[in-house]
mmCIF file of C-alpha atoms and ligand atoms in Angstrom:
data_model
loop_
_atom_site.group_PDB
_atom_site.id
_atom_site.type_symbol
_atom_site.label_atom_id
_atom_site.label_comp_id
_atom_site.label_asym_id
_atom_site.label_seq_id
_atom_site.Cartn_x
_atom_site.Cartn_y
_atom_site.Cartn_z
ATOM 1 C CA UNK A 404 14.542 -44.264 9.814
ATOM 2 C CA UNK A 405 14.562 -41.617 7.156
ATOM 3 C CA UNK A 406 11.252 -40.956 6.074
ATOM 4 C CA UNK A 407 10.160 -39.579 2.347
ATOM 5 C CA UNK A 408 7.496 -37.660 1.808
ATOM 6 C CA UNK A 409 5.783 -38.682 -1.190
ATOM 7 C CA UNK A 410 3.515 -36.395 -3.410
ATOM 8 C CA UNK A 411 1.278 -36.804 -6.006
ATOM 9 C CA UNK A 412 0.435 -34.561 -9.076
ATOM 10 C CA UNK A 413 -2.074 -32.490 -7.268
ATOM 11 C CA UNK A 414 0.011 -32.357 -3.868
ATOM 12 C CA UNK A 415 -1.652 -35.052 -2.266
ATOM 13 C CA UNK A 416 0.515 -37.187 0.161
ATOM 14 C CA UNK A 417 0.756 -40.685 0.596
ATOM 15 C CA UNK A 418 -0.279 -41.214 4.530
ATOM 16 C CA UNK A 419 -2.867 -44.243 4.651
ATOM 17 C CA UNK A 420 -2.504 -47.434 3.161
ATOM 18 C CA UNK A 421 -5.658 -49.817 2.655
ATOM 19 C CA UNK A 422 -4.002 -53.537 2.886
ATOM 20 C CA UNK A 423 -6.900 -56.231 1.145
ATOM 21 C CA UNK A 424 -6.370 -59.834 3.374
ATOM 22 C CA UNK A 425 -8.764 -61.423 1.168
ATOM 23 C CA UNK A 426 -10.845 -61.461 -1.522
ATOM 24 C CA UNK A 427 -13.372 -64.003 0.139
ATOM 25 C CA UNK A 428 -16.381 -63.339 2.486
ATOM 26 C CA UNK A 429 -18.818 -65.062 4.681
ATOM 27 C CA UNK A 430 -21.676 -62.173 3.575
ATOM 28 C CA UNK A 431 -23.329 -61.754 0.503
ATOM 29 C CA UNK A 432 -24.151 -57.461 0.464
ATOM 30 C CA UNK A 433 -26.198 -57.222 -2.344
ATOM 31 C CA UNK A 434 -24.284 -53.836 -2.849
ATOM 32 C CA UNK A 435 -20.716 -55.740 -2.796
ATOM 33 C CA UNK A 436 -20.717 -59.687 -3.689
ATOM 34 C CA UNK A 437 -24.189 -60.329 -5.031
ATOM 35 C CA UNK A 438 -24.961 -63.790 -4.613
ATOM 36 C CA UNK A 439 -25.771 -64.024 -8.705
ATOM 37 C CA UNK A 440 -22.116 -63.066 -9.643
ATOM 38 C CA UNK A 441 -20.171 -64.108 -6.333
ATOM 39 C CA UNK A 442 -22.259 -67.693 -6.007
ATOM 40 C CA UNK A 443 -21.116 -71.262 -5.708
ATOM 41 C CA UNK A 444 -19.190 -71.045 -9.037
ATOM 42 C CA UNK A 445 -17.607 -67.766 -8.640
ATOM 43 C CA UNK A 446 -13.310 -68.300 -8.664
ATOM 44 C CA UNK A 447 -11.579 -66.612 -5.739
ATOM 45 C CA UNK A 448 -7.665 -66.050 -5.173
ATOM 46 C CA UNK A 449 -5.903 -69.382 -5.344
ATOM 47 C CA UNK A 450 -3.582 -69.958 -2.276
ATOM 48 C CA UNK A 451 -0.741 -68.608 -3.861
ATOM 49 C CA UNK A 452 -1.838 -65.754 -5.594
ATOM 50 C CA UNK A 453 -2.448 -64.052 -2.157
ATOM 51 C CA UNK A 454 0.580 -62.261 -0.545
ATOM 52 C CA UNK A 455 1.724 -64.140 2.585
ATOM 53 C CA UNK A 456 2.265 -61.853 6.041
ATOM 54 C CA UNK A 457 6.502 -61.640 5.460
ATOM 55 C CA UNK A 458 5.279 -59.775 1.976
ATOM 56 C CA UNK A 459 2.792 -57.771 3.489
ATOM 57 C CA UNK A 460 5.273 -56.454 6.173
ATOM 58 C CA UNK A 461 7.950 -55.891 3.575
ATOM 59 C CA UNK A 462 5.384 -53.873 1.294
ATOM 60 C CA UNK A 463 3.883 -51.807 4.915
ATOM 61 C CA UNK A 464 7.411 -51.145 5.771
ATOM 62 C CA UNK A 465 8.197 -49.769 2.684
ATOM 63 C CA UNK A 466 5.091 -47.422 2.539
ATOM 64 C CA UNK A 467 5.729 -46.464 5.828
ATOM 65 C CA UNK A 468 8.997 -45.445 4.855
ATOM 66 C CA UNK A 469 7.294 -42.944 2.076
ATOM 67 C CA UNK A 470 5.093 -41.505 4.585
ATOM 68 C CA UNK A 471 2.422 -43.932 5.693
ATOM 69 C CA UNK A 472 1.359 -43.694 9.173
ATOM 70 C CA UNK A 473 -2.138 -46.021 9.114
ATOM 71 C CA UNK A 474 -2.738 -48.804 7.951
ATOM 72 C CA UNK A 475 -6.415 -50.257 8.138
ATOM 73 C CA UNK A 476 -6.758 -54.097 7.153
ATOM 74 C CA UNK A 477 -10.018 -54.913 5.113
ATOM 75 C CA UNK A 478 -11.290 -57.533 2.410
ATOM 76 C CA UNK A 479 -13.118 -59.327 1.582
ATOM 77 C CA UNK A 480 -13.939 -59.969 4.908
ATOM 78 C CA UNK A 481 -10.349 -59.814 6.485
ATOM 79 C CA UNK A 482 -10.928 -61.990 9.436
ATOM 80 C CA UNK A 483 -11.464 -65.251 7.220
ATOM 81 C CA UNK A 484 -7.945 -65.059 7.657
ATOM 82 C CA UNK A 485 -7.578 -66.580 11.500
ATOM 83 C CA UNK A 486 -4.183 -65.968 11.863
ATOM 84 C CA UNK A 487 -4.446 -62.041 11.117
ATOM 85 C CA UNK A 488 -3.469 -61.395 14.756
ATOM 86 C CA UNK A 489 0.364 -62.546 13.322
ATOM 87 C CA UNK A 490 0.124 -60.413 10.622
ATOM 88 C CA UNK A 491 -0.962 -57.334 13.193
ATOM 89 C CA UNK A 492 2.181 -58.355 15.002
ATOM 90 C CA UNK A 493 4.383 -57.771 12.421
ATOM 91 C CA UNK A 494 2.686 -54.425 11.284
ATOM 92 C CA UNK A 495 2.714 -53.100 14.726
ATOM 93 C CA UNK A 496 6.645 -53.353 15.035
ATOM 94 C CA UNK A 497 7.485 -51.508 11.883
ATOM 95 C CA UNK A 498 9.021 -48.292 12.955
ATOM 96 C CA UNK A 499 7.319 -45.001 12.337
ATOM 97 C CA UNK A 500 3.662 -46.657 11.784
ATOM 98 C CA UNK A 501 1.119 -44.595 14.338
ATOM 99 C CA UNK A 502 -2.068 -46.545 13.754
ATOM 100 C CA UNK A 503 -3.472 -50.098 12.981
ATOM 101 C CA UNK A 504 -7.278 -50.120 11.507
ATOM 102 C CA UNK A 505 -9.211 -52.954 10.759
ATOM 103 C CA UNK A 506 -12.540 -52.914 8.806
ATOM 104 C CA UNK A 507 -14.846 -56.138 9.653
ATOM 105 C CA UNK A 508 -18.634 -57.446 9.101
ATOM 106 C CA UNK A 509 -17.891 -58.457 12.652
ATOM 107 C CA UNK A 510 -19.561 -61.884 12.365
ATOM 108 C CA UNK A 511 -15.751 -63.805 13.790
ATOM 109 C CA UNK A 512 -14.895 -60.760 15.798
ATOM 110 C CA UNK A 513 -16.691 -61.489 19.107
ATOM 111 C CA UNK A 514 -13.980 -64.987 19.203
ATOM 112 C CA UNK A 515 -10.902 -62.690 17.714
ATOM 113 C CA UNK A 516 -11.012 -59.171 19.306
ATOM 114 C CA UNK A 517 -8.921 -60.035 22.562
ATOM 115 C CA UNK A 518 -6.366 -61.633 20.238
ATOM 116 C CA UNK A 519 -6.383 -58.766 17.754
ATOM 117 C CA UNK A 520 -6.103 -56.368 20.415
ATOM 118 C CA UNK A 521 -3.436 -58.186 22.434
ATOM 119 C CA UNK A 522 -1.111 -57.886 18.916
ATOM 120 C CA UNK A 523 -1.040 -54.136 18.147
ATOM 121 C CA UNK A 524 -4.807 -53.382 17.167
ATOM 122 C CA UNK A 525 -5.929 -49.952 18.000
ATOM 123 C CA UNK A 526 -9.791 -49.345 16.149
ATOM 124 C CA UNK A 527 -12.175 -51.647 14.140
ATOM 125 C CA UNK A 528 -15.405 -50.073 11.878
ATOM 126 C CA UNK A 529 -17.672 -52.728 12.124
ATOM 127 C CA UNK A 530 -20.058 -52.814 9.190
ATOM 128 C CA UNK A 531 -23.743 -52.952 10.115
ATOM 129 C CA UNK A 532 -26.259 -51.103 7.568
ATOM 130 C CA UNK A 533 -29.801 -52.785 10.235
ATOM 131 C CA UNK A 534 -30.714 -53.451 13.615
ATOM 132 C CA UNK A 535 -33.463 -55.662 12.477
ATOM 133 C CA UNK A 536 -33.259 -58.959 10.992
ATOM 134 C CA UNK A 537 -35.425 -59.645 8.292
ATOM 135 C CA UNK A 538 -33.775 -56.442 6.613
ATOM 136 C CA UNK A 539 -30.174 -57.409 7.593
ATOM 137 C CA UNK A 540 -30.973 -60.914 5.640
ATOM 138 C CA UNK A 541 -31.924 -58.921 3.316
ATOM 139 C CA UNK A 542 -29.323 -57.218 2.357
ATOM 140 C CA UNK A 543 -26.319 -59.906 3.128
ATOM 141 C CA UNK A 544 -28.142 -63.162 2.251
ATOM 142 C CA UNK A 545 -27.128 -65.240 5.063
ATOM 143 C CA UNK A 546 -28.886 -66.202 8.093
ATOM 144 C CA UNK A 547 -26.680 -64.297 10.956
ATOM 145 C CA UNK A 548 -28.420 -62.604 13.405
ATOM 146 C CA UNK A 549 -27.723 -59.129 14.466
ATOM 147 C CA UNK A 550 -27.434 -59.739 17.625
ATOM 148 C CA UNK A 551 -23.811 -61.873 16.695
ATOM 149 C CA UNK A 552 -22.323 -58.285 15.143
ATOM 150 C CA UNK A 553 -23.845 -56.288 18.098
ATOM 151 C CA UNK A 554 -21.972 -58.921 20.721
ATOM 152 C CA UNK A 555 -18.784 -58.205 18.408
ATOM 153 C CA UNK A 556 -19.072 -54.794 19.136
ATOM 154 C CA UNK A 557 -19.361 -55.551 22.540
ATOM 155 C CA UNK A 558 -16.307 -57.936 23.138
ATOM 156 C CA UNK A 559 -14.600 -55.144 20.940
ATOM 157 C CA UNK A 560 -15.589 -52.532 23.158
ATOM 158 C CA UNK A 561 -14.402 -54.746 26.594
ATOM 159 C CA UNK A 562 -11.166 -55.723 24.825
ATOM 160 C CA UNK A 563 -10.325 -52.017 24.640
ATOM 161 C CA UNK A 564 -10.527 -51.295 20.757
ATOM 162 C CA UNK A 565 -11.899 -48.152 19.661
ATOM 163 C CA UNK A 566 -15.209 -49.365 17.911
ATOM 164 C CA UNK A 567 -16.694 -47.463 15.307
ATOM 165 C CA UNK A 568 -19.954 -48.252 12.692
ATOM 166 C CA UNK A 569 -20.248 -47.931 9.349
ATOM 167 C CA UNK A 570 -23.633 -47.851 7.863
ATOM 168 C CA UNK A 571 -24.567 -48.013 4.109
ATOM 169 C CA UNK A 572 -27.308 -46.440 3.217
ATOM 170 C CA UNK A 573 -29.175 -47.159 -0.326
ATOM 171 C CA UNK A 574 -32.667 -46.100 -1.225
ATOM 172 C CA UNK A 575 -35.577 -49.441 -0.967
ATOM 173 C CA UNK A 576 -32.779 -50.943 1.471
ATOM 174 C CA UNK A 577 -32.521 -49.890 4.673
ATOM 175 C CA UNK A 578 -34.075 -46.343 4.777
ATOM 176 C CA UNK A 579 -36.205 -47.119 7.606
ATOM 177 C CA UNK A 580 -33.080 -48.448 9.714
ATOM 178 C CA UNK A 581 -31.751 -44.833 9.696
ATOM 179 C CA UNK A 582 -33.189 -43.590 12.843
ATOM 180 C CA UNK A 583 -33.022 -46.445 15.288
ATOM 181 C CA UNK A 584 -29.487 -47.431 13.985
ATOM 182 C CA UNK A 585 -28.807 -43.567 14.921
ATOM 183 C CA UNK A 586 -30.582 -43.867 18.615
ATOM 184 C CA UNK A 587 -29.143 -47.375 19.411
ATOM 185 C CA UNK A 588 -25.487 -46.152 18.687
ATOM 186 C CA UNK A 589 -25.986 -43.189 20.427
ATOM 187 C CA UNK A 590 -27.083 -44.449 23.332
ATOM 188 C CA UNK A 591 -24.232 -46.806 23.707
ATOM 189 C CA UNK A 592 -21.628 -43.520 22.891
ATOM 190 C CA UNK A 593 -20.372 -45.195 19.579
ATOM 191 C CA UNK A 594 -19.598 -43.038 16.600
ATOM 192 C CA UNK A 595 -21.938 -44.594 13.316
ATOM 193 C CA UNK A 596 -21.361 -43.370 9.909
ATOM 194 C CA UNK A 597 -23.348 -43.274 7.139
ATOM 195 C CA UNK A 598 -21.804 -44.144 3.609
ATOM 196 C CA UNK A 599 -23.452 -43.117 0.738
ATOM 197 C CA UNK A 600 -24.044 -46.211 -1.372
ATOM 198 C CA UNK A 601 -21.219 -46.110 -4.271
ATOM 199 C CA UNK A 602 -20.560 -47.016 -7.537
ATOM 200 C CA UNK A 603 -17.590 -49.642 -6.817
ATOM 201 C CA UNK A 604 -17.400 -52.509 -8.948
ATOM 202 C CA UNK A 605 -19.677 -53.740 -12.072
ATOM 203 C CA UNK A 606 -21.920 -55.894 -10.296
ATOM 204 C CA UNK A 607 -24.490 -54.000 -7.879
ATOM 205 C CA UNK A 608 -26.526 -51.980 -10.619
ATOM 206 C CA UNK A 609 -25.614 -48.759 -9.235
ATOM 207 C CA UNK A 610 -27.257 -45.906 -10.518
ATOM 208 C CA UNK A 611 -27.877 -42.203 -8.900
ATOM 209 C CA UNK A 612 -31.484 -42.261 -7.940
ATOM 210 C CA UNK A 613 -30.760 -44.995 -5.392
ATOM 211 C CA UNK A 614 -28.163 -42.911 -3.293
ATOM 212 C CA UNK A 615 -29.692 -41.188 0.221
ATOM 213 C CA UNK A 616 -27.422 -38.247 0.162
ATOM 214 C CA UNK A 617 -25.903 -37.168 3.471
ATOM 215 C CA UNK A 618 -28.266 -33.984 3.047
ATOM 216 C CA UNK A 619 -31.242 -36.550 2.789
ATOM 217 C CA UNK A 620 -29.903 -38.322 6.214
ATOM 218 C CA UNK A 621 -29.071 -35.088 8.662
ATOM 219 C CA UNK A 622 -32.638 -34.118 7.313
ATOM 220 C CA UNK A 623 -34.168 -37.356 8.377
ATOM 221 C CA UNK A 624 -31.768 -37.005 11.757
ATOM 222 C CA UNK A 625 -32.740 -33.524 12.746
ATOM 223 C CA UNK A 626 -36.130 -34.082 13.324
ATOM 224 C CA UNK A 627 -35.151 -36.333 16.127
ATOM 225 C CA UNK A 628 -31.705 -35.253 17.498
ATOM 226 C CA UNK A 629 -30.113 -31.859 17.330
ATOM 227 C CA UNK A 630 -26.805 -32.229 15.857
ATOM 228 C CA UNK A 631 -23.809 -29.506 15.896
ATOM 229 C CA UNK A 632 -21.021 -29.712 13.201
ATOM 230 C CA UNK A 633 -17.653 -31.067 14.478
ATOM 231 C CA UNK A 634 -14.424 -29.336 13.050
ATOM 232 C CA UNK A 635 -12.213 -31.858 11.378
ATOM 233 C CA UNK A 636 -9.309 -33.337 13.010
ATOM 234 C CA UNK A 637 -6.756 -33.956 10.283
ATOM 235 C CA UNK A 638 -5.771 -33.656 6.061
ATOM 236 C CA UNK A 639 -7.831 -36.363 5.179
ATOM 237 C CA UNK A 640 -10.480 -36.959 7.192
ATOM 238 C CA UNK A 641 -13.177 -38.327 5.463
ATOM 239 C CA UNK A 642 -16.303 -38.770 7.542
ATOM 240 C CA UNK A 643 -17.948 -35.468 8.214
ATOM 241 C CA UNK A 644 -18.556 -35.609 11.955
ATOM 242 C CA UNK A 645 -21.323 -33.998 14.042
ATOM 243 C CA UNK A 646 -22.213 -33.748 18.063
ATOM 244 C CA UNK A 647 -25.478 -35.045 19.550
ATOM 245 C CA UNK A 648 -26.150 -31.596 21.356
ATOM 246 C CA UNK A 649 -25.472 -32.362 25.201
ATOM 247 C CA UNK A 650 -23.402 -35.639 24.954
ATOM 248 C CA UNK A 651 -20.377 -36.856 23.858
ATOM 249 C CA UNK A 652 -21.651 -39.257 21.081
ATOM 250 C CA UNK A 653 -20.709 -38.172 17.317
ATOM 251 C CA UNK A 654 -22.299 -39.254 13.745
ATOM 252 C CA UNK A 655 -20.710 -38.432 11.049
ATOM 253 C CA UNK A 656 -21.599 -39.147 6.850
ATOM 254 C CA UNK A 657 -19.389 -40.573 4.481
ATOM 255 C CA UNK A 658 -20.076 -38.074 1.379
ATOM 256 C CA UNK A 659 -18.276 -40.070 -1.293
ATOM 257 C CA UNK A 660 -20.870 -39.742 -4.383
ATOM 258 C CA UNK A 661 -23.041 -35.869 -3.062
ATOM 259 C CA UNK A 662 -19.532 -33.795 -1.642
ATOM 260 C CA UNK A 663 -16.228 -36.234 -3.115
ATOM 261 C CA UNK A 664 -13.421 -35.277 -0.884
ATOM 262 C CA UNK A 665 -10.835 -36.462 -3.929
ATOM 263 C CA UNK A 666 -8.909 -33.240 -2.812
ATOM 264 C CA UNK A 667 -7.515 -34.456 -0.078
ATOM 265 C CA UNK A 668 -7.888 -38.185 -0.312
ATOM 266 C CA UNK A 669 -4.092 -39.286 0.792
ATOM 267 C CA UNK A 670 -5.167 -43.015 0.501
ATOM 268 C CA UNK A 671 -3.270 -45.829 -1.567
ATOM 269 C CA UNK A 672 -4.552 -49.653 -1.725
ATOM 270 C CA UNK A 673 -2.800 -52.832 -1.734
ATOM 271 C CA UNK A 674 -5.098 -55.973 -3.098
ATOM 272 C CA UNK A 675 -4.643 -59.829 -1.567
ATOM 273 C CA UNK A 676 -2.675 -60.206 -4.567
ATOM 274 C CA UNK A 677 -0.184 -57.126 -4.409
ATOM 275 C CA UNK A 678 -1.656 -54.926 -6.654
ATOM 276 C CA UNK A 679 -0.836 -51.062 -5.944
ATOM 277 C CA UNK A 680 -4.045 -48.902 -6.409
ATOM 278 C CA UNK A 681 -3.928 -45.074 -5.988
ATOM 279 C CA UNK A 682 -8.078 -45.175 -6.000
ATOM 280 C CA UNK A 683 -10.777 -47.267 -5.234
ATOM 281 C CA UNK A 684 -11.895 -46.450 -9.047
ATOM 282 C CA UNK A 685 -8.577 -47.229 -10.487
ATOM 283 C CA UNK A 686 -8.309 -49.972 -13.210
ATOM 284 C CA UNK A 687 -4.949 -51.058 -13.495
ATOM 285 C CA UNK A 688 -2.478 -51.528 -10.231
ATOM 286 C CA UNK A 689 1.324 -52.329 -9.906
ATOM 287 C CA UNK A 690 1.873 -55.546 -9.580
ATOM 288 C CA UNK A 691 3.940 -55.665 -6.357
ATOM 289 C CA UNK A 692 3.740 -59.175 -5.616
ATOM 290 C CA UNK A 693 5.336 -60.134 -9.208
ATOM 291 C CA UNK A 694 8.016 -57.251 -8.591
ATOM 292 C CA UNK A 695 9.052 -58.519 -4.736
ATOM 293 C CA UNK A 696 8.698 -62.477 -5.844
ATOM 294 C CA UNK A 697 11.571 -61.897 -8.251
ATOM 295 C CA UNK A 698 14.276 -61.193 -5.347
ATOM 296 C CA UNK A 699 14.612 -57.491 -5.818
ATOM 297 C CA UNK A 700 16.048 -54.946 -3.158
ATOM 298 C CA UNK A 701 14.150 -53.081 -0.811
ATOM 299 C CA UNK A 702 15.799 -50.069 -2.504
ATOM 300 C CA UNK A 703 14.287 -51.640 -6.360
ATOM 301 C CA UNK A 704 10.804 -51.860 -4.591
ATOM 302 C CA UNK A 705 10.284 -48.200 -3.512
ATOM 303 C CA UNK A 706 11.995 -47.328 -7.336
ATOM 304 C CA UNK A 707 8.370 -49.158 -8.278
ATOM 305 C CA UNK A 708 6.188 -47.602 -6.021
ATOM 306 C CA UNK A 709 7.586 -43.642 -5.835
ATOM 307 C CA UNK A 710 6.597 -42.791 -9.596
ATOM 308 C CA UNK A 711 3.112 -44.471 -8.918
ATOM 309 C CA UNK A 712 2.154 -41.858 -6.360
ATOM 310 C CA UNK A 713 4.001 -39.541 -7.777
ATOM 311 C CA UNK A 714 2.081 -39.423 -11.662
ATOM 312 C CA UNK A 715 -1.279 -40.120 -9.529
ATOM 313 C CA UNK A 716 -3.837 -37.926 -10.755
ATOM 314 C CA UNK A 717 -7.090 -40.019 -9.791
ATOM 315 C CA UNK A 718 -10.031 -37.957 -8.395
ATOM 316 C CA UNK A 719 -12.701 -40.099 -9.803
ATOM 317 C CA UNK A 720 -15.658 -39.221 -7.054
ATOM 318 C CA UNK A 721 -15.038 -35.665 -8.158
ATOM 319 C CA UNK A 722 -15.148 -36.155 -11.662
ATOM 320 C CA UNK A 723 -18.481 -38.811 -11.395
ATOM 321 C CA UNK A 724 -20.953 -38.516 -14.468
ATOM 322 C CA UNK A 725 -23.908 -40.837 -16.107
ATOM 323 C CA UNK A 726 -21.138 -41.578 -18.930
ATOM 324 C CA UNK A 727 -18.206 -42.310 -15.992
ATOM 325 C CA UNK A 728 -20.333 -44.823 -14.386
ATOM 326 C CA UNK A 729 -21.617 -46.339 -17.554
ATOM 327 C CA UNK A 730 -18.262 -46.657 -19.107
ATOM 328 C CA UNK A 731 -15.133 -47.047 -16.730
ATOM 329 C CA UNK A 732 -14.420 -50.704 -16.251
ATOM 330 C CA UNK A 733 -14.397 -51.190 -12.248
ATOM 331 C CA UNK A 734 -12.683 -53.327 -9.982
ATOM 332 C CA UNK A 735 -14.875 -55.030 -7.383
ATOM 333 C CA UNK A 736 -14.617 -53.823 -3.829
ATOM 334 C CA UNK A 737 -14.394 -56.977 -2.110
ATOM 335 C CA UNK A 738 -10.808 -57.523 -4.687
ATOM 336 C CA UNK A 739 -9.652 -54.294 -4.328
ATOM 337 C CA UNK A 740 -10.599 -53.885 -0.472
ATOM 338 C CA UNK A 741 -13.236 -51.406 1.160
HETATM 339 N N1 SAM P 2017 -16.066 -57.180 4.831
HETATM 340 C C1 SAM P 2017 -15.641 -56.056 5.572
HETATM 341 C C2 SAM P 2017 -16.809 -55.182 5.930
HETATM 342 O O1 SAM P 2017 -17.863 -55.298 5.304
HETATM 343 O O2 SAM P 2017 -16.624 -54.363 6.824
HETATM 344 C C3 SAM P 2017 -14.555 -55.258 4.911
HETATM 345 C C4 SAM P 2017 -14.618 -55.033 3.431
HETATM 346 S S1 SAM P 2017 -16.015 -54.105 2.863
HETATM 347 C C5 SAM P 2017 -15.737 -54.077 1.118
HETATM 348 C C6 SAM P 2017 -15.567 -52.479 3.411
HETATM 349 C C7 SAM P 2017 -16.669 -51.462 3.476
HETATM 350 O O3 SAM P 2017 -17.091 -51.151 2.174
HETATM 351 C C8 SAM P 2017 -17.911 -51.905 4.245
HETATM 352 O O4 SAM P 2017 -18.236 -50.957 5.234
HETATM 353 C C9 SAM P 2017 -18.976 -51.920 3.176
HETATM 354 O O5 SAM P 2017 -20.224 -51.640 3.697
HETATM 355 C C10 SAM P 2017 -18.467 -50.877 2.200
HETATM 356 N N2 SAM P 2017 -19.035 -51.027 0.863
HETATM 357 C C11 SAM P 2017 -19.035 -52.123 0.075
HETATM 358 N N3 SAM P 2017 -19.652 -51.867 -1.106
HETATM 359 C C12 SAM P 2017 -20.057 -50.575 -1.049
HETATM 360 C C13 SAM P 2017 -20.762 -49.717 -1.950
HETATM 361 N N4 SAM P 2017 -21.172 -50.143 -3.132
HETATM 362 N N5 SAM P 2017 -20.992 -48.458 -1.562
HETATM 363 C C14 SAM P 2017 -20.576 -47.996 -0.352
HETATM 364 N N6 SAM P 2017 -19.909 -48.754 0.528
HETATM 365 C C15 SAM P 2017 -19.660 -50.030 0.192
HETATM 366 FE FE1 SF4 P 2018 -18.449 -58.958 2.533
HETATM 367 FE FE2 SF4 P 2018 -17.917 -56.579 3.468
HETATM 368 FE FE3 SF4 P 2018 -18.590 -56.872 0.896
HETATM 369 FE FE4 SF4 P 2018 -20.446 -57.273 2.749
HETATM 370 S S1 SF4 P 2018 -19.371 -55.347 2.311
HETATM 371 S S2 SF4 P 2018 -19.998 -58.618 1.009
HETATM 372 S S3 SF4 P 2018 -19.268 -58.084 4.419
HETATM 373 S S4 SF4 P 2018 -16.769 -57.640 1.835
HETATM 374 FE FE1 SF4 P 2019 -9.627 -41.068 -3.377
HETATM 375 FE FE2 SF4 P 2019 -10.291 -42.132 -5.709
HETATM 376 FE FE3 SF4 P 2019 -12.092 -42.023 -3.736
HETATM 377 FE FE4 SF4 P 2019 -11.328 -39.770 -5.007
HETATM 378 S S1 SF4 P 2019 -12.419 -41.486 -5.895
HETATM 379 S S2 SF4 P 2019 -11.535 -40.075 -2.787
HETATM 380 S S3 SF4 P 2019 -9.161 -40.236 -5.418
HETATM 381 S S4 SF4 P 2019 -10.170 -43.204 -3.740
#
């Protein structure tokens, strides 16, 4: 298969490829789908708006033939969709792809990892932002225990995924879950990362003074663990990583709003309803799903998507001001997927 690398206006290639299942979710994060906007009345996707897996395969295959070689499956929460293990199936046969990701809340994973696994899944980053209860509530405004996501992890772990978790951090949320989400995880050798809590979307009343900067967080770390920076391992890689001195564990910080990594950020989306993003910021996509549902070639597909990447010039994290966040109409993370 011949492969074409694809470049951008600033040099940046196209190598990972976000792929949105869903728009739906069984959570609530009052940083994501706050119950006010996303409540009983809120209207999801119809049926048919959402690509089906033949149209997600034909879209991965042609990304993969421009230089894609991950693919990480996220939402919404992606495994409302029961049958995903099909479309994993299909992904994991196209030639040239190295890697399958899936990002989860991890509340259906404990029933779906052996199936997931058993069809071409490699890694999962569970989300988890508290160990304890009443603050996990909190924040996703159901009534799950914690203990359901930490058995996920576990049946993830004994299925042989690679597991790794993703914390958000936001000021008056979850500070005090820092620390023992940091011992717990390190004790059981999984990699947690801390995201700084974003400006995605128009609905979670983001402003600056609620972010705990990754600065603020290896503070709060050091005085309990000594940590050691890690050297990256690839273009791209955007969790900066760190060794608990005299083990194997890592932690690493997802810097997005106090050190943007736009630079190298080689990362294209693909909503439920095949829309084309080059950022999470973006505001307009390509509609892909209108483009392949009017019987064109494979060859009149990539003619859609090349100049896309190729006029990209999106480095929005780098560029972030009071008047960007006031003013640039966003797309909501849970439609353009995390
Ligand atoms: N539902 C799945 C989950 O939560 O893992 C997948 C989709 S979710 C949108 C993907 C990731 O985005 C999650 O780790 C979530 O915590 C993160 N996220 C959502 N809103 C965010 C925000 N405002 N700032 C930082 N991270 C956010
Ligand atoms: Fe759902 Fe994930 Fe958004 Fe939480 S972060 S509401 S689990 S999509
Ligand atoms: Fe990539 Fe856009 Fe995020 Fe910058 S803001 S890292 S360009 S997705």
């Amino acid at each position: 298969m011949e492969i074409k690398r694809l470049e951008d206006k600033f040099g940046r290639p196209l190598q990972d490829l976000r792929i949105s299942v869903t728009d739906r979710c069984n959570f609530r994060c009052s940083y994501c789908m706050p119950r006010e906007i996303f409540g009983k009345d809120y209207v999801f996707m119809p049926k048919d708006q959402l690509l089906n897996f033949e149209e997600i395969e034909r879209i991965a295959r042609i990304f993969v033939q421009l230089g894609v070689k991950k693919i990480r499956l996220t939402g919404g929460e992606p495994l409302l969709r029961r049958d995903l293990p099909e479309l994993i199936g299909k992904l994991n046969a196209i030639d040239g792809l190295e890697d399958i990701g899936l990002t989860t809340n991890a509340v259906l994973l404990g029933k779906m990892a052996k199936d997931l696994k058993a069809a071409g899944l490699k890694r999962v980053n569970v989300s988890l932002d508290a160990l304890n209860d009443e603050v996990f509530h909190s924040i996703n405004d159901t009534a799950v225990p914690t203990k359901v996501v930490l058995k996920g992890i576990d049946k993830a772990i004994e299925a042989g995924l690679g597991v790794k978790v993703n914390m958000v951090v936001k000021k008056g949320m979850n500070d005090q879950e820092i620390v023992p989400m940091a011992k717990y995880f390190k004790d059981k050798g999984i990699t947690l990362r801390y995201i700084e809590f974003m400006d995605v979307g128009q609905s979670n009343g983001w402003d600056f003074s609620q972010v705990i900067t990754k600065k603020e967080i290896h503070n709060e770390l050091s005085k309990y663990f000594e940590l050691s920076p890690v050297d990256p391992d690839y273009l791209g890689e955007v969790a900066k990583r760190y060794n608990y001195a005299g083990t194997k564990s890592e932690v690493g910080f997802i810097t997005s709003v106090s050190e943007s990594f736009c630079s190298t950020c080689t990362r294209a989306r693909l909503s439920a309803d095949g829309k084309f993003f080059t950022c999470l910021f973006a505001v307009e996509g390509l509609d892909l799903k209108e483009i392949i549902r009017s019987s064109v070639t494979d060859k009149e597909l990539t003619e859609a998507i090349v100049p896309t990447w190729e006029k990209r010039t999106d480095r929005y994290s780098d560029e972030r001001t009071e008047e960007t966040v006031k003013n640039r109409k966003k797309i909501e993370m849970s439609y353009i997927g995390g």
